[in-house]
mmCIF file of C-alpha atoms in Angstrom:
data_model
loop_
_atom_site.group_PDB
_atom_site.id
_atom_site.type_symbol
_atom_site.label_atom_id
_atom_site.label_comp_id
_atom_site.label_asym_id
_atom_site.label_seq_id
_atom_site.Cartn_x
_atom_site.Cartn_y
_atom_site.Cartn_z
ATOM 1 C CA MET A 904 -72.308 150.851 -116.962
ATOM 2 C CA LYS A 905 -74.506 153.865 -117.608
ATOM 3 C CA PRO A 906 -74.041 155.178 -121.134
ATOM 4 C CA ARG A 907 -72.272 158.449 -121.558
ATOM 5 C CA ARG A 908 -74.606 161.360 -122.404
ATOM 6 C CA ILE A 909 -74.320 162.537 -126.044
ATOM 7 C CA PRO A 910 -73.257 166.155 -126.201
ATOM 8 C CA GLY A 911 -75.989 168.609 -127.144
ATOM 9 C CA PRO A 912 -79.723 168.083 -127.062
ATOM 10 C CA LEU A 913 -80.355 167.099 -130.658
ATOM 11 C CA VAL A 914 -80.261 163.325 -130.332
ATOM 12 C CA ALA A 915 -82.547 163.196 -127.319
ATOM 13 C CA ASP A 916 -84.932 165.711 -128.952
ATOM 14 C CA LEU A 917 -85.062 163.668 -132.173
ATOM 15 C CA ILE A 918 -86.053 160.558 -130.129
ATOM 16 C CA ALA A 919 -88.570 162.523 -128.174
ATOM 17 C CA THR A 920 -90.063 163.965 -131.309
ATOM 18 C CA ALA A 921 -90.245 160.475 -132.800
ATOM 19 C CA GLU A 922 -92.125 159.270 -129.762
ATOM 20 C CA LEU A 923 -94.528 162.133 -129.901
ATOM 21 C CA LEU A 924 -95.226 161.495 -133.575
ATOM 22 C CA ALA A 925 -95.737 157.847 -133.007
ATOM 23 C CA ALA A 926 -98.470 158.607 -130.454
ATOM 24 C CA SER A 927 -100.271 160.999 -132.796
ATOM 25 C CA PRO A 928 -104.029 160.397 -133.154
ATOM 26 C CA GLY A 929 -106.155 161.434 -136.210
ATOM 27 C CA GLN A 930 -107.128 160.232 -139.576
ATOM 28 C CA PRO A 931 -105.239 157.155 -141.002
ATOM 29 C CA THR A 932 -103.353 159.184 -143.609
ATOM 30 C CA PHE A 933 -102.239 161.752 -140.908
ATOM 31 C CA ARG A 934 -101.181 158.919 -138.607
ATOM 32 C CA GLN A 935 -99.179 157.308 -141.422
ATOM 33 C CA ALA A 936 -97.471 160.567 -142.178
ATOM 34 C CA CYS A 937 -96.576 160.802 -138.456
ATOM 35 C CA MET A 938 -95.251 157.242 -138.423
ATOM 36 C CA ARG A 939 -93.077 157.966 -141.455
ATOM 37 C CA ARG A 940 -91.595 161.114 -139.842
ATOM 38 C CA ALA A 941 -91.043 159.199 -136.561
ATOM 39 C CA VAL A 942 -89.103 156.431 -138.337
ATOM 40 C CA SER A 943 -87.089 159.054 -140.224
ATOM 41 C CA GLY A 944 -86.366 160.914 -136.977
ATOM 42 C CA ALA A 945 -85.302 157.778 -135.129
ATOM 43 C CA TYR A 946 -82.842 156.962 -137.944
ATOM 44 C CA HIS A 947 -81.490 160.578 -137.793
ATOM 45 C CA ALA A 948 -81.069 160.397 -134.024
ATOM 46 C CA VAL A 949 -78.639 157.558 -134.487
ATOM 47 C CA PHE A 950 -76.851 159.330 -137.290
ATOM 48 C CA HIS A 951 -76.401 162.513 -135.250
ATOM 49 C CA ALA A 952 -75.301 160.449 -132.216
ATOM 50 C CA LEU A 953 -72.450 159.048 -134.377
ATOM 51 C CA CYS A 954 -71.608 162.561 -135.612
ATOM 52 C CA ALA A 955 -71.567 163.853 -132.084
ATOM 53 C CA THR A 956 -69.491 160.891 -130.817
ATOM 54 C CA CYS A 957 -66.896 161.395 -133.609
ATOM 55 C CA SER A 958 -66.619 165.136 -133.206
ATOM 56 C CA ASP A 959 -66.490 164.950 -129.367
ATOM 57 C CA ALA A 960 -63.776 162.187 -129.530
ATOM 58 C CA LEU A 961 -61.652 163.968 -132.022
ATOM 59 C CA VAL A 962 -62.074 167.639 -131.206
ATOM 60 C CA GLY A 963 -64.009 167.942 -128.003
ATOM 61 C CA TRP A 964 -67.443 169.397 -127.595
ATOM 62 C CA SER A 965 -66.160 172.369 -125.757
ATOM 63 C CA LYS A 966 -64.333 173.602 -128.961
ATOM 64 C CA ALA A 967 -67.642 174.380 -130.743
ATOM 65 C CA SER A 968 -65.961 176.924 -133.107
ATOM 66 C CA ILE A 969 -63.940 174.173 -134.809
ATOM 67 C CA LEU A 970 -66.328 171.271 -134.396
ATOM 68 C CA ALA A 971 -68.494 171.648 -137.501
ATOM 69 C CA PRO A 972 -66.120 170.198 -140.117
ATOM 70 C CA ILE A 973 -65.697 166.974 -138.081
ATOM 71 C CA TYR A 974 -69.410 166.764 -137.188
ATOM 72 C CA ARG A 975 -70.389 167.168 -140.861
ATOM 73 C CA SER A 976 -67.808 164.735 -142.252
ATOM 74 C CA LEU A 977 -69.851 161.641 -141.958
ATOM 75 C CA ASP A 978 -71.855 160.327 -144.947
ATOM 76 C CA HIS A 979 -74.787 158.020 -144.524
ATOM 77 C CA GLY A 980 -73.765 155.208 -146.874
ATOM 78 C CA PRO A 981 -70.060 155.017 -146.098
ATOM 79 C CA VAL A 982 -70.871 155.041 -142.270
ATOM 80 C CA LEU A 983 -72.868 151.857 -142.675
ATOM 81 C CA LYS A 984 -70.139 150.167 -144.720
ATOM 82 C CA LYS A 985 -67.531 151.089 -142.139
ATOM 83 C CA LEU A 986 -69.776 150.006 -139.199
ATOM 84 C CA ARG A 987 -70.067 146.670 -140.825
ATOM 85 C CA SER A 988 -66.343 146.262 -141.439
ATOM 86 C CA ARG A 989 -63.925 143.833 -139.772
ATOM 87 C CA GLU A 990 -62.085 146.866 -138.411
ATOM 88 C CA ALA A 991 -65.174 148.026 -136.576
ATOM 89 C CA ARG A 992 -65.785 144.572 -135.033
ATOM 90 C CA GLN A 993 -62.206 144.649 -133.800
ATOM 91 C CA ILE A 994 -62.799 147.863 -131.901
ATOM 92 C CA ASP A 995 -65.662 146.419 -129.838
ATOM 93 C CA GLU A 996 -68.205 143.609 -130.345
ATOM 94 C CA ARG A 997 -71.032 146.102 -129.626
ATOM 95 C CA ILE A 998 -70.397 147.834 -132.842
ATOM 96 C CA GLU A 999 -71.760 144.821 -134.755
ATOM 97 C CA ARG A 1000 -75.095 145.467 -133.093
ATOM 98 C CA VAL A 1001 -74.904 149.180 -133.799
ATOM 99 C CA ALA A 1002 -74.206 148.339 -137.445
ATOM 100 C CA PHE A 1003 -77.186 145.970 -137.704
ATOM 101 C CA LEU A 1004 -79.554 148.547 -136.030
ATOM 102 C CA PHE A 1005 -78.224 151.453 -138.105
ATOM 103 C CA GLY A 1006 -78.545 149.447 -141.381
ATOM 104 C CA SER A 1007 -82.109 148.414 -140.475
ATOM 105 C CA LEU A 1008 -83.111 151.954 -139.522
ATOM 106 C CA GLN A 1009 -81.441 153.341 -142.607
ATOM 107 C CA GLU A 1010 -83.434 151.006 -144.802
ATOM 108 C CA GLN A 1011 -86.673 151.859 -143.007
ATOM 109 C CA ARG A 1012 -85.887 155.554 -143.210
ATOM 110 C CA HIS A 1013 -85.401 155.299 -146.911
ATOM 111 C CA ALA A 1014 -88.832 153.650 -147.235
ATOM 112 C CA ALA A 1015 -90.411 156.240 -144.928
ATOM 113 C CA ASP A 1016 -89.013 159.078 -146.901
ATOM 114 C CA TYR A 1017 -89.354 157.823 -150.519
ATOM 115 C CA ALA A 1018 -91.946 155.058 -150.793
ATOM 116 C CA PRO A 1019 -95.255 155.941 -152.562
ATOM 117 C CA PRO A 1020 -98.086 157.002 -150.272
ATOM 118 C CA SER A 1021 -99.399 153.851 -148.645
ATOM 119 C CA PRO A 1022 -99.645 152.453 -145.141
ATOM 120 C CA LEU A 1023 -96.014 151.407 -144.327
ATOM 121 C CA PHE A 1024 -95.632 151.419 -140.525
ATOM 122 C CA SER A 1025 -97.949 150.488 -137.673
ATOM 123 C CA ARG A 1026 -97.633 152.241 -134.369
ATOM 124 C CA THR A 1027 -96.064 149.056 -132.956
ATOM 125 C CA GLN A 1028 -93.452 148.825 -135.723
ATOM 126 C CA THR A 1029 -92.643 152.496 -135.326
ATOM 127 C CA LEU A 1030 -92.130 152.202 -131.584
ATOM 128 C CA THR A 1031 -89.948 149.146 -132.150
ATOM 129 C CA LEU A 1032 -87.806 151.185 -134.568
ATOM 130 C CA ILE A 1033 -87.572 154.044 -132.078
ATOM 131 C CA ALA A 1034 -86.463 151.576 -129.374
ATOM 132 C CA ASP A 1035 -83.862 150.189 -131.847
ATOM 133 C CA ALA A 1036 -82.566 153.773 -132.381
ATOM 134 C CA GLN A 1037 -82.343 154.247 -128.592
ATOM 135 C CA GLU A 1038 -80.367 150.995 -128.337
ATOM 136 C CA ALA A 1039 -77.969 151.995 -131.046
ATOM 137 C CA VAL A 1040 -77.373 155.435 -129.414
ATOM 138 C CA SER A 1041 -76.841 153.843 -126.019
ATOM 139 C CA LEU A 1042 -74.410 151.230 -127.384
ATOM 140 C CA SER A 1043 -72.340 153.679 -129.387
ATOM 141 C CA SER A 1044 -72.246 156.301 -126.658
ATOM 142 C CA GLY A 1045 -71.551 153.657 -124.036
ATOM 143 C CA LEU A 1046 -68.159 152.826 -125.559
ATOM 144 C CA GLU A 1047 -65.089 153.679 -123.437
ATOM 145 C CA ALA A 1048 -63.221 156.796 -124.494
ATOM 146 C CA PRO A 1049 -60.364 154.951 -126.313
ATOM 147 C CA LYS A 1050 -62.858 152.907 -128.321
ATOM 148 C CA ARG A 1051 -65.002 155.910 -129.150
ATOM 149 C CA LEU A 1052 -61.778 157.542 -130.514
ATOM 150 C CA GLU A 1053 -60.985 154.407 -132.641
ATOM 151 C CA LEU A 1054 -64.540 154.413 -133.904
ATOM 152 C CA ALA A 1055 -64.363 158.108 -134.776
ATOM 153 C CA ILE A 1056 -61.134 157.679 -136.757
ATOM 154 C CA LEU A 1057 -62.563 154.638 -138.564
ATOM 155 C CA LEU A 1058 -65.771 156.481 -139.488
ATOM 156 C CA ILE A 1059 -64.097 159.704 -140.595
ATOM 157 C CA ALA A 1060 -60.761 158.714 -142.089
ATOM 158 C CA ARG A 1061 -60.801 158.065 -145.844
ATOM 159 C CA GLN A 1062 -59.424 154.649 -146.802
ATOM 160 C CA ARG A 1063 -56.666 154.586 -149.392
ATOM 161 C CA ALA A 1064 -55.652 151.660 -151.502
ATOM 162 C CA ALA A 1065 -52.332 150.159 -150.358
#
């Protein structure tokens, strides 16, 4: 089944930008800066894909005037915890792979953004992480509508103690 297209151009543009950065020539320090930005962009493509999936499932992309609060309701840390939860696995087995990829990309994004200046990522590693981001986007957007809705509710709803 062909994955559903994520609403809006941001996700595809973040992936395309990461690919352009990964191909950048130049001095080693410049290339490393490009690799770091590419890794960060790949992670953010997945994060924005999840934001778009949630807001589209809960509100509908055509209602742009009321979309922002839902789109902005995801937080990076809690999303990973919820993606790794038993409840997420019960929605669809593909979410376990999304959780793994998202967690790996989040870890690498943190290194890319905050590690001291040093060579961190080769071009090959960077391209692999970009491919991982594309896979995570494809898996999450490829869920059937009822499962996307369940995922959106899981990711956005605040859990309360019983």
